[in-house]
C-alpha positions as CSV (number, residue, x, y, z in Angstrom):
1,M,4.0,-5.2,39.3
2,A,7.5,-4.4,40.6
3,S,9.0,-6.3,38.1
4,I,7.2,-4.6,35.1
5,I,7.9,-1.2,36.6
6,A,11.7,-2.2,36.8
7,N,11.7,-3.8,33.3
8,L,10.3,-0.7,31.6
9,Q,12.9,1.7,33.5
10,E,15.5,-0.8,32.5
11,L,14.5,-0.5,28.7
12,Q,14.1,3.2,28.8
13,N,17.8,3.5,30.2
14,R,18.9,1.2,27.2
15,I,17.0,3.2,24.9
16,A,18.7,6.4,26.1
17,D,22.1,4.7,26.0
18,A,21.4,3.5,22.3
19,C,20.4,7.1,21.4
20,A,23.4,8.7,23.1
21,R,25.5,6.6,20.9
22,V,24.2,8.2,17.6
23,H,23.4,11.5,19.1
24,R,19.6,11.0,18.8
25,S,17.2,12.2,21.8
26,P,15.3,9.4,23.5
27,S,12.1,11.3,22.9
28,E,12.5,10.2,19.3
29,V,12.0,6.6,19.9
30,A,8.8,5.1,21.3
31,L,8.6,2.0,23.5
32,M,5.7,-0.3,22.5
33,A,5.0,-3.0,25.0
34,V,3.9,-5.9,23.0
35,S,1.1,-7.4,25.2
36,K,0.1,-10.1,22.8
37,M,-0.5,-13.4,24.6
38,H,-0.4,-11.8,28.0
39,P,-3.5,-11.5,30.0
40,S,-5.4,-8.4,30.3
41,E,-3.9,-7.8,33.8
42,A,-0.4,-7.3,32.4
43,I,-1.7,-4.5,30.2
44,L,-3.2,-2.8,33.6
45,E,0.1,-3.4,35.3
46,A,2.1,-1.7,32.4
47,Y,-0.4,1.2,32.2
48,A,-0.1,1.9,36.1
49,A,3.8,1.9,35.7
50,G,3.2,4.8,32.8
51,Q,3.2,2.7,29.7
52,R,1.0,4.1,27.1
53,L,1.7,2.5,23.9
54,F,0.7,-1.4,23.3
55,G,1.0,-3.9,20.5
56,E,-1.5,-6.7,20.0
57,N,-1.0,-9.5,17.4
58,R,-4.6,-10.9,16.9
59,V,-8.0,-8.9,16.5
60,Q,-10.0,-11.5,18.3
61,E,-7.5,-11.7,21.5
62,F,-7.6,-7.9,21.8
63,A,-11.2,-7.7,21.4
64,T,-11.5,-10.3,24.4
65,K,-9.1,-8.2,26.4
66,V,-11.3,-5.0,25.7
67,T,-14.4,-7.0,26.9
68,S,-12.5,-8.0,30.2
69,L,-11.2,-4.7,30.8
70,S,-14.5,-3.1,30.2
71,S,-16.5,-5.4,32.6
72,S,-14.0,-5.1,35.4
73,G,-14.5,-1.1,35.2
74,S,-10.8,-0.5,33.9
75,W,-11.9,0.7,30.5
76,P,-12.0,3.5,29.1
77,F,-8.5,4.6,30.6
78,D,-7.9,8.2,31.3
79,P,-5.3,9.3,29.8
80,E,-6.0,6.9,26.7
81,P,-3.4,4.7,25.7
82,S,-2.7,3.7,21.9
83,F,-2.9,0.3,20.7
84,H,-1.4,-1.0,17.4
85,L,-2.1,-4.1,15.5
86,I,1.2,-5.8,14.8
87,G,0.0,-9.0,13.4
88,P,-1.1,-10.1,10.1
89,L,-4.7,-8.7,9.4
90,Q,-7.3,-11.1,7.7
91,N,-9.7,-9.6,5.4
92,N,-12.7,-10.8,7.3
93,K,-11.3,-8.9,10.5
94,T,-10.8,-5.4,9.0
95,S,-14.0,-3.9,10.4
96,K,-13.3,-5.0,13.7
97,A,-9.6,-3.9,13.5
98,A,-10.5,-0.5,12.3
99,E,-12.9,-0.2,15.4
100,L,-10.6,-1.7,18.1
101,F,-7.0,-0.4,17.1
102,D,-5.6,3.2,16.8
103,V,-2.9,2.1,14.2
104,I,-2.6,-0.8,12.1
105,D,1.1,-1.5,11.7
106,T,1.0,-4.5,9.2
107,L,-0.6,-3.4,6.2
108,D,0.5,-5.1,2.8
109,S,-2.6,-5.5,0.6
110,L,-4.5,-3.0,-1.3
111,K,-7.7,-5.2,-0.7
112,T,-7.0,-5.1,2.9
113,A,-6.4,-1.2,2.6
114,Q,-9.8,-0.9,0.7
115,R,-11.7,-2.7,3.4
116,L,-10.0,-0.7,6.1
117,N,-10.7,2.5,4.3
118,D,-14.4,1.5,4.0
119,A,-14.5,0.4,7.7
120,A,-12.9,3.8,8.9
121,R,-15.3,5.9,6.8
122,A,-18.3,4.0,8.5
123,L,-16.7,4.9,11.8
124,N,-15.7,8.4,10.9
125,K,-12.4,7.8,11.8
126,T,-8.9,8.7,10.2
127,L,-6.6,5.6,10.6
128,P,-2.9,5.8,10.4
129,V,-1.1,2.6,9.0
130,L,2.3,1.3,8.6
131,I,3.2,-0.6,5.6
132,E,4.9,-3.9,6.4
133,V,7.9,-4.6,4.1
134,K,9.4,-8.2,3.7
135,L,13.2,-7.9,3.6
136,S,13.9,-11.5,4.4
137,H,13.4,-14.7,2.3
138,E,11.7,-16.6,5.2
139,D,8.4,-17.9,4.3
140,T,7.0,-17.2,8.1
141,K,7.5,-13.4,7.3
142,H,4.8,-11.0,5.8
143,G,4.9,-8.0,3.9
144,L,5.5,-6.3,0.5
145,A,8.7,-6.9,-1.5
146,P,10.8,-3.6,-1.5
147,E,10.2,-3.0,-5.2
148,Q,6.5,-3.0,-4.8
149,L,6.7,0.0,-2.3
150,P,6.5,2.9,-4.5
151,A,3.3,1.7,-6.4
152,F,1.7,0.5,-3.2
153,L,2.1,3.9,-1.7
154,A,0.9,5.8,-4.8
155,A,-2.2,3.6,-4.7
156,L,-2.7,4.4,-1.1
157,T,-3.3,8.1,-1.9
158,L,-6.9,7.0,-3.3
159,F,-7.9,5.8,0.3
160,T,-8.6,9.2,2.0
161,Q,-9.4,7.4,5.5
162,L,-5.9,6.1,5.7
163,I,-2.5,8.0,6.5
164,P,0.5,6.0,5.7
165,S,2.7,6.9,8.6
166,G,5.7,4.7,7.9
167,L,7.2,1.1,7.6
168,M,7.7,-1.8,9.6
169,T,9.7,-4.9,9.2
170,V,10.8,-8.3,11.1
171,P,14.4,-9.2,10.4
172,P,15.2,-13.0,10.8
173,W,15.9,-13.7,14.5
174,S,19.2,-14.2,15.5
175,E,21.2,-14.3,18.9
176,D,23.6,-11.9,17.3
177,A,21.9,-8.6,17.0
178,E,24.3,-7.3,14.3
179,T,23.0,-9.6,11.8
180,A,19.8,-7.5,11.9
181,R,21.5,-4.1,10.9
182,P,21.3,-4.5,7.1
183,Y,17.7,-5.1,7.4
184,F,17.2,-2.0,9.5
185,Q,19.3,0.1,7.2
186,H,17.3,-1.2,4.1
187,L,14.0,-0.2,5.6
188,R,15.4,3.2,6.7
189,Q,16.8,3.8,3.1
190,L,13.2,2.7,1.7
191,R,11.6,5.2,3.9
192,D,13.9,7.8,2.9
193,E,13.6,7.1,-0.9
194,N,9.7,7.7,-0.7
195,F,9.6,10.5,1.8
196,A,9.7,13.2,-0.8
197,A,6.6,11.9,-2.5
198,H,4.9,10.8,0.8
199,P,5.9,13.3,3.5
200,T,3.6,11.7,6.3
201,L,6.1,8.6,6.1
202,T,7.9,9.4,9.1
203,Q,7.8,6.4,11.4
204,L,10.3,3.1,11.2
205,S,8.9,0.4,13.6
206,M,11.7,-2.1,13.8
207,G,13.7,-3.5,16.6
208,M,12.3,-6.1,19.2
209,S,13.7,-7.6,22.7
210,N,16.9,-8.9,21.0
211,D,18.0,-6.4,18.6
212,F,16.3,-3.1,19.6
213,T,19.5,-1.1,20.3
214,V,20.7,-1.8,16.9
215,A,17.4,-0.7,15.2
216,I,17.6,2.7,17.4
217,E,21.2,3.1,15.9
218,E,19.7,2.8,12.5
219,G,16.8,5.2,13.0
220,S,13.9,3.3,14.4
221,T,11.2,5.5,15.9
222,T,9.4,2.7,17.7
223,V,10.9,-0.4,19.1
224,R,8.4,-3.5,19.8
225,I,9.2,-5.2,23.3
226,G,7.4,-8.0,24.6
227,T,9.2,-10.7,26.7
228,A,11.8,-8.1,28.3
229,I,8.8,-6.3,29.7
230,F,6.1,-8.9,30.6
231,G,8.4,-12.0,30.6
232,K,7.6,-15.3,28.6
233,R,4.1,-15.6,27.2
234,T,1.5,-17.2,29.1
235,H,0.1,-19.3,26.2
236,A,0.8,-19.8,22.6
């Protein structure tokens, strides 16, 4: 518990330092605790330390955690945290994802958007979404090509239950955080180019444990941190 508290405080200090370098307020940058592949107890510890924003990678894994937390009497939380899906979403998991998550951060398909919209309507729920953009050439990365973004955003206006809230990307990993800077600059440029037509598009989810300070310098509004909070994953 003490280490998670200390880790969160250290990260908030580093976020504040990065913001100061570019004359931003730390209140403009949300710290997402990436709890994927960590046990539900880790969520409880981070929540007790004041963390309220979490990212999960798999629908079924998070459903199991919700069941575990509910059976232990830990759910619902008060005040409520926010849980985002930050991993790829399979079409057969859209209904459960719409039920479990507050935000879907990895939308990159109109078919998935249609399914999410239908599921959200059935739940009488409005669902914010971030569009994942693929800015690298790595086969392991997901997302829309940058040139597809304007048409995709225009098509999303037909889905009344979805709110396009921003963009997300994952640059190639490198020990040198500076190599990620052009990718972060590109994502911000894409957001800015489309903002006039889509004024709800305010968020930039970019930056992880190894490069989040550079992401903040380039305009990130949410940094996704796992290992630097929770340590190494407990399982694959």
